[in-house]
Amino acid sequence: LKSPYHGGHLEVIVGPMFSGKSEELIRRVGRAVIARQHVAVFKPVIDDRYHATHVSSHTGRITPAVAVPNTLQARQLIFGQGDLLDAGSHVLPDVVGFDEAQFFDGGLVPLALELADLGVRVILAGLDLDFRGEPFGVMPELLSRAESVEKLTAICVICGAPATRTQRLIGGQPARRSDPVVMVGAAESYEARCRVHHELNG
Ligand code: ADP
């Protein structure tokens, strides 16, 4: 696949929810598959063992992926100690993708750098900002270290301007700044909003 980079590198795709990050990851991975490259895509699971699944976009496009509880499991699968990737030959994938990269632990940064140094094209998609508008987890470091960064916008549901923020609503009301970044089982929903219409309750 023609790439402006010689060998491995990091490509980061960021933006708020609904900005098309998964769509863009699926598009890039799909082209690599057409080029008959060996591709492995990972996404995080909170409380489960690793399992085969897929990455899906809000438009319904999907690509196969492996859900992993942490970076270590992704590392073991990539380096041939797992059975889910067709890595029986112990050949590294040409392309490794991570969706929802903001939910991975700090081990994602050294893993991505190691893979790039070994010649792998690493594509990481994730939220650059949390619901408060603060930098999200490992994303700032990935953004700094990436060869390529694509910052996508969604459409603000209030005014139609480009949306750079993710609005969290709890029971229809803006979430509080003090709410935890990850809420399990809450009656919450999310919307794309611009800077002007992004709201926090206190
Ligand atoms: P992300 O991974 O960034 O959350 P997806 O790739 O899953 O985004 O979905 C992007 C798609 O979501 C768009 O192509 C569009 O069809 C749909 N969509 C729904 N609401 C919005 C919105 N407010 N702004 C832009 N796209 C939206």
GROMACS .gro file of C-alpha atoms and ligand atoms in nm:
model
  229
    1LEU     CA    1   0.000   0.000   0.000
    2LYS     CA    2   0.146   0.332  -0.100
    3SER     CA    3   0.231   0.537   0.206
    4PRO     CA    4   0.425   0.861   0.241
    5TYR     CA    5   0.615   0.702   0.531
    6HIS     CA    6   0.907   0.462   0.508
    7GLY     CA    7   0.824   0.170   0.734
    8GLY     CA    8   0.626   0.192   1.055
    9HIS     CA    9   0.455   0.500   1.192
   10LEU     CA   10   0.162   0.622   1.405
   11GLU     CA   11  -0.158   0.767   1.257
   12VAL     CA   12  -0.400   0.919   1.509
   13ILE     CA   13  -0.766   0.996   1.433
   14VAL     CA   14  -0.944   1.213   1.694
   15GLY     CA   15  -1.262   1.416   1.741
   16PRO     CA   16  -1.581   1.407   1.947
   17MET     CA   17  -1.843   1.131   1.932
   18PHE     CA   18  -2.020   1.109   1.593
   19SER     CA   19  -1.728   1.275   1.410
   20GLY     CA   20  -1.661   0.965   1.199
   21LYS     CA   21  -1.353   0.828   1.376
   22SER     CA   22  -1.464   0.466   1.352
   23GLU     CA   23  -1.575   0.522   0.992
   24GLU     CA   24  -1.229   0.657   0.906
   25LEU     CA   25  -1.052   0.371   1.088
   26ILE     CA   26  -1.270   0.118   0.902
   27ARG     CA   27  -1.198   0.295   0.570
   28ARG     CA   28  -0.821   0.286   0.621
   29VAL     CA   29  -0.824  -0.075   0.744
   30GLY     CA   30  -1.049  -0.180   0.454
   31ARG     CA   31  -0.803  -0.039   0.201
   32ALA     CA   32  -0.516  -0.226   0.366
   33VAL     CA   33  -0.718  -0.550   0.342
   34ILE     CA   34  -0.779  -0.484  -0.028
   35ALA     CA   35  -0.401  -0.449  -0.060
   36ARG     CA   36  -0.378  -0.801   0.097
   37GLN     CA   37  -0.205  -0.670   0.406
   38HIS     CA   38  -0.226  -0.850   0.738
   39VAL     CA   39  -0.441  -0.634   0.965
   40ALA     CA   40  -0.525  -0.663   1.336
   41VAL     CA   41  -0.774  -0.428   1.504
   42PHE     CA   42  -0.829  -0.400   1.880
   43LYS     CA   43  -1.085  -0.231   2.100
   44PRO     CA   44  -1.115  -0.220   2.479
   45VAL     CA   45  -1.351  -0.422   2.698
   46ILE     CA   46  -1.385  -0.328   3.062
   47ASP     CA   47  -1.441  -0.658   3.242
   48ASP     CA   48  -1.412  -0.946   3.000
   49ARG     CA   49  -1.161  -1.186   2.857
   50TYR     CA   50  -1.045  -1.112   2.503
   51HIS     CA   51  -1.286  -1.220   2.232
   52ALA     CA   52  -1.353  -1.182   1.863
   53THR     CA   53  -1.589  -0.898   1.779
   54HIS     CA   54  -1.598  -0.603   1.542
   55VAL     CA   55  -1.563  -0.227   1.527
   56SER     CA   56  -1.881  -0.063   1.401
   57SER     CA   57  -1.950   0.296   1.303
   58HIS     CA   58  -2.275   0.484   1.366
   59THR     CA   59  -2.349   0.434   0.995
   60GLY     CA   60  -2.336   0.055   1.040
   61ARG     CA   61  -2.007  -0.023   0.865
   62ILE     CA   62  -1.806  -0.290   1.047
   63THR     CA   63  -1.462  -0.450   1.044
   64PRO     CA   64  -1.341  -0.752   1.245
   65ALA     CA   65  -1.168  -0.669   1.573
   66VAL     CA   66  -1.053  -0.832   1.896
   67ALA     CA   67  -1.184  -0.692   2.225
   68VAL     CA   68  -0.913  -0.687   2.493
   69PRO     CA   69  -0.927  -0.596   2.864
   70ASN     CA   70  -0.586  -0.426   2.859
   71THR     CA   71  -0.282  -0.339   2.648
   72LEU     CA   72  -0.088  -0.644   2.767
   73GLN     CA   73  -0.340  -0.879   2.605
   74ALA     CA   74  -0.318  -0.688   2.278
   75ARG     CA   75   0.061  -0.714   2.298
   76GLN     CA   76   0.048  -1.091   2.356
   77LEU     CA   77  -0.191  -1.144   2.064
   78ILE     CA   78   0.018  -0.926   1.830
   79PHE     CA   79   0.340  -1.102   1.919
   80GLY     CA   80   0.194  -1.443   1.851
   81GLN     CA   81   0.094  -1.581   2.191
   82GLY     CA   82  -0.277  -1.590   2.116
   83ASP     CA   83  -0.507  -1.784   1.891
   84LEU     CA   84  -0.736  -1.508   1.763
   85LEU     CA   85  -0.510  -1.351   1.506
   86ASP     CA   86  -0.396  -1.573   1.221
   87ALA     CA   87  -0.044  -1.523   1.350
   88GLY     CA   88   0.052  -1.889   1.353
   89SER     CA   89   0.347  -1.790   1.139
   90HIS     CA   90   0.455  -1.539   1.408
   91VAL     CA   91   0.466  -1.267   1.148
   92LEU     CA   92   0.377  -0.924   1.277
   93PRO     CA   93   0.068  -0.764   1.120
   94ASP     CA   94   0.141  -0.496   0.858
   95VAL     CA   95  -0.127  -0.275   1.012
   96VAL     CA   96  -0.249  -0.262   1.374
   97GLY     CA   97  -0.557  -0.054   1.458
   98PHE     CA   98  -0.694   0.056   1.795
   99ASP     CA   99  -1.047   0.194   1.829
  100GLU     CA  100  -1.160   0.383   2.143
  101ALA     CA  101  -0.790   0.433   2.217
  102GLN     CA  102  -0.876   0.676   2.500
  103PHE     CA  103  -0.994   0.382   2.715
  104PHE     CA  104  -0.662   0.192   2.694
  105ASP     CA  105  -0.409   0.201   2.979
  106GLY     CA  106  -0.075   0.383   2.962
  107GLY     CA  107   0.088   0.074   2.810
  108LEU     CA  108  -0.064   0.170   2.476
  109VAL     CA  109   0.199   0.438   2.414
  110PRO     CA  110   0.509   0.215   2.443
  111LEU     CA  111   0.329  -0.064   2.251
  112ALA     CA  112   0.241   0.169   1.963
  113LEU     CA  113   0.596   0.309   1.954
  114GLU     CA  114   0.750  -0.039   1.962
  115LEU     CA  115   0.528  -0.156   1.677
  116ALA     CA  116   0.611   0.152   1.468
  117ASP     CA  117   0.983   0.093   1.529
  118LEU     CA  118   0.936  -0.266   1.408
  119GLY     CA  119   0.784  -0.138   1.082
  120VAL     CA  120   0.413  -0.164   1.164
  121ARG     CA  121   0.161   0.100   1.052
  122VAL     CA  122  -0.033   0.179   1.373
  123ILE     CA  123  -0.371   0.353   1.341
  124LEU     CA  124  -0.528   0.484   1.664
  125ALA     CA  125  -0.879   0.632   1.678
  126GLY     CA  126  -1.017   0.792   1.993
  127LEU     CA  127  -1.178   1.085   2.172
  128ASP     CA  128  -0.930   1.369   2.220
  129LEU     CA  129  -1.152   1.525   2.490
  130ASP     CA  130  -1.369   1.376   2.764
  131PHE     CA  131  -1.725   1.498   2.838
  132ARG     CA  132  -1.583   1.790   3.038
  133GLY     CA  133  -1.370   1.904   2.747
  134GLU     CA  134  -1.047   1.788   2.913
  135PRO     CA  135  -0.772   1.587   2.734
  136PHE     CA  136  -0.862   1.218   2.752
  137GLY     CA  137  -0.621   0.960   2.901
  138VAL     CA  138  -0.337   0.850   2.672
  139MET     CA  139  -0.457   1.061   2.376
  140PRO     CA  140  -0.241   1.372   2.434
  141GLU     CA  141   0.078   1.164   2.434
  142LEU     CA  142  -0.031   0.969   2.125
  143LEU     CA  143  -0.113   1.297   1.946
  144SER     CA  144   0.232   1.436   2.030
  145ARG     CA  145   0.414   1.129   1.908
  146ALA     CA  146   0.213   1.057   1.591
  147GLU     CA  147   0.348   1.113   1.241
  148SER     CA  148  -0.004   1.190   1.123
  149VAL     CA  149  -0.303   1.343   1.304
  150GLU     CA  150  -0.652   1.382   1.164
  151LYS     CA  151  -0.886   1.588   1.381
  152LEU     CA  152  -1.247   1.532   1.273
  153THR     CA  153  -1.558   1.732   1.367
  154ALA     CA  154  -1.919   1.623   1.403
  155ILE     CA  155  -2.221   1.852   1.361
  156CYS     CA  156  -2.349   2.042   1.667
  157VAL     CA  157  -2.704   1.917   1.731
  158ILE     CA  158  -2.803   2.265   1.862
  159CYS     CA  159  -2.675   2.499   1.588
  160GLY     CA  160  -2.531   2.292   1.302
  161ALA     CA  161  -2.178   2.432   1.340
  162PRO     CA  162  -1.877   2.196   1.345
  163ALA     CA  163  -1.885   2.010   1.678
  164THR     CA  164  -1.560   1.955   1.868
  165ARG     CA  165  -1.709   1.848   2.203
  166THR     CA  166  -1.903   1.552   2.337
  167GLN     CA  167  -2.201   1.656   2.551
  168ARG     CA  168  -2.295   1.409   2.824
  169LEU     CA  169  -2.657   1.418   2.937
  170ILE     CA  170  -2.787   1.244   3.250
  171GLY     CA  171  -3.165   1.215   3.240
  172GLY     CA  172  -3.165   1.484   2.969
  173GLN     CA  173  -2.963   1.732   3.181
  174PRO     CA  174  -2.596   1.832   3.131
  175ALA     CA  175  -2.365   1.616   3.343
  176ARG     CA  176  -2.174   1.764   3.637
  177ARG     CA  177  -1.804   1.841   3.604
  178SER     CA  178  -1.740   1.620   3.908
  179ASP     CA  179  -1.900   1.311   3.749
  180PRO     CA  180  -1.659   1.024   3.679
  181VAL     CA  181  -1.531   1.007   3.321
  182VAL     CA  182  -1.650   0.649   3.284
  183MET     CA  183  -1.998   0.584   3.428
  184VAL     CA  184  -2.111   0.224   3.423
  185GLY     CA  185  -2.482   0.158   3.394
  186ALA     CA  186  -2.598   0.521   3.423
  187ALA     CA  187  -2.898   0.649   3.225
  188GLU     CA  188  -2.674   0.867   3.014
  189SER     CA  189  -2.663   0.979   2.655
  190TYR     CA  190  -2.420   1.174   2.442
  191GLU     CA  191  -2.451   1.445   2.176
  192ALA     CA  192  -2.207   1.627   1.950
  193ARG     CA  193  -2.184   1.998   2.042
  194CYS     CA  194  -1.975   2.301   1.944
  195ARG     CA  195  -1.776   2.501   2.203
  196VAL     CA  196  -2.063   2.749   2.249
  197HIS     CA  197  -2.329   2.486   2.315
  198HIS     CA  198  -2.120   2.247   2.524
  199GLU     CA  199  -2.258   2.262   2.881
  200LEU     CA  200  -2.155   2.141   3.226
  201ASN     CA  201  -2.379   2.145   3.530
  202GLY     CA  202  -2.162   2.335   3.780
  203ADP     P1  203  -1.729   0.818   1.592
  203ADP     O1  204  -1.648   0.691   1.582
  203ADP     O2  205  -1.644   0.944   1.582
  203ADP     O3  206  -1.821   0.823   1.711
  203ADP     P2  207  -1.881   0.708   1.372
  203ADP     O4  208  -1.783   0.679   1.262
  203ADP     O5  209  -1.926   0.592   1.455
  203ADP     O6  210  -1.824   0.827   1.463
  203ADP     O7  211  -2.016   0.773   1.313
  203ADP     C1  212  -2.016   0.887   1.230
  203ADP     C2  213  -2.155   0.899   1.168
  203ADP     O8  214  -2.250   0.935   1.267
  203ADP     C3  215  -2.168   1.007   1.064
  203ADP     O9  216  -2.123   0.967   0.937
  203ADP     C4  217  -2.318   1.033   1.065
  203ADP    O10  218  -2.383   0.945   0.975
  203ADP     C5  219  -2.363   0.995   1.204
  203ADP     N1  220  -2.405   1.108   1.290
  203ADP     C6  221  -2.503   1.102   1.383
  203ADP     N2  222  -2.513   1.221   1.450
  203ADP     C7  223  -2.418   1.303   1.400
  203ADP     C8  224  -2.377   1.439   1.429
  203ADP     N3  225  -2.434   1.513   1.525
  203ADP     N4  226  -2.274   1.491   1.356
  203ADP     C9  227  -2.216   1.417   1.259
  203ADP     N5  228  -2.251   1.290   1.228
  203ADP    C10  229  -2.350   1.231   1.297
   0.00000   0.00000   0.00000
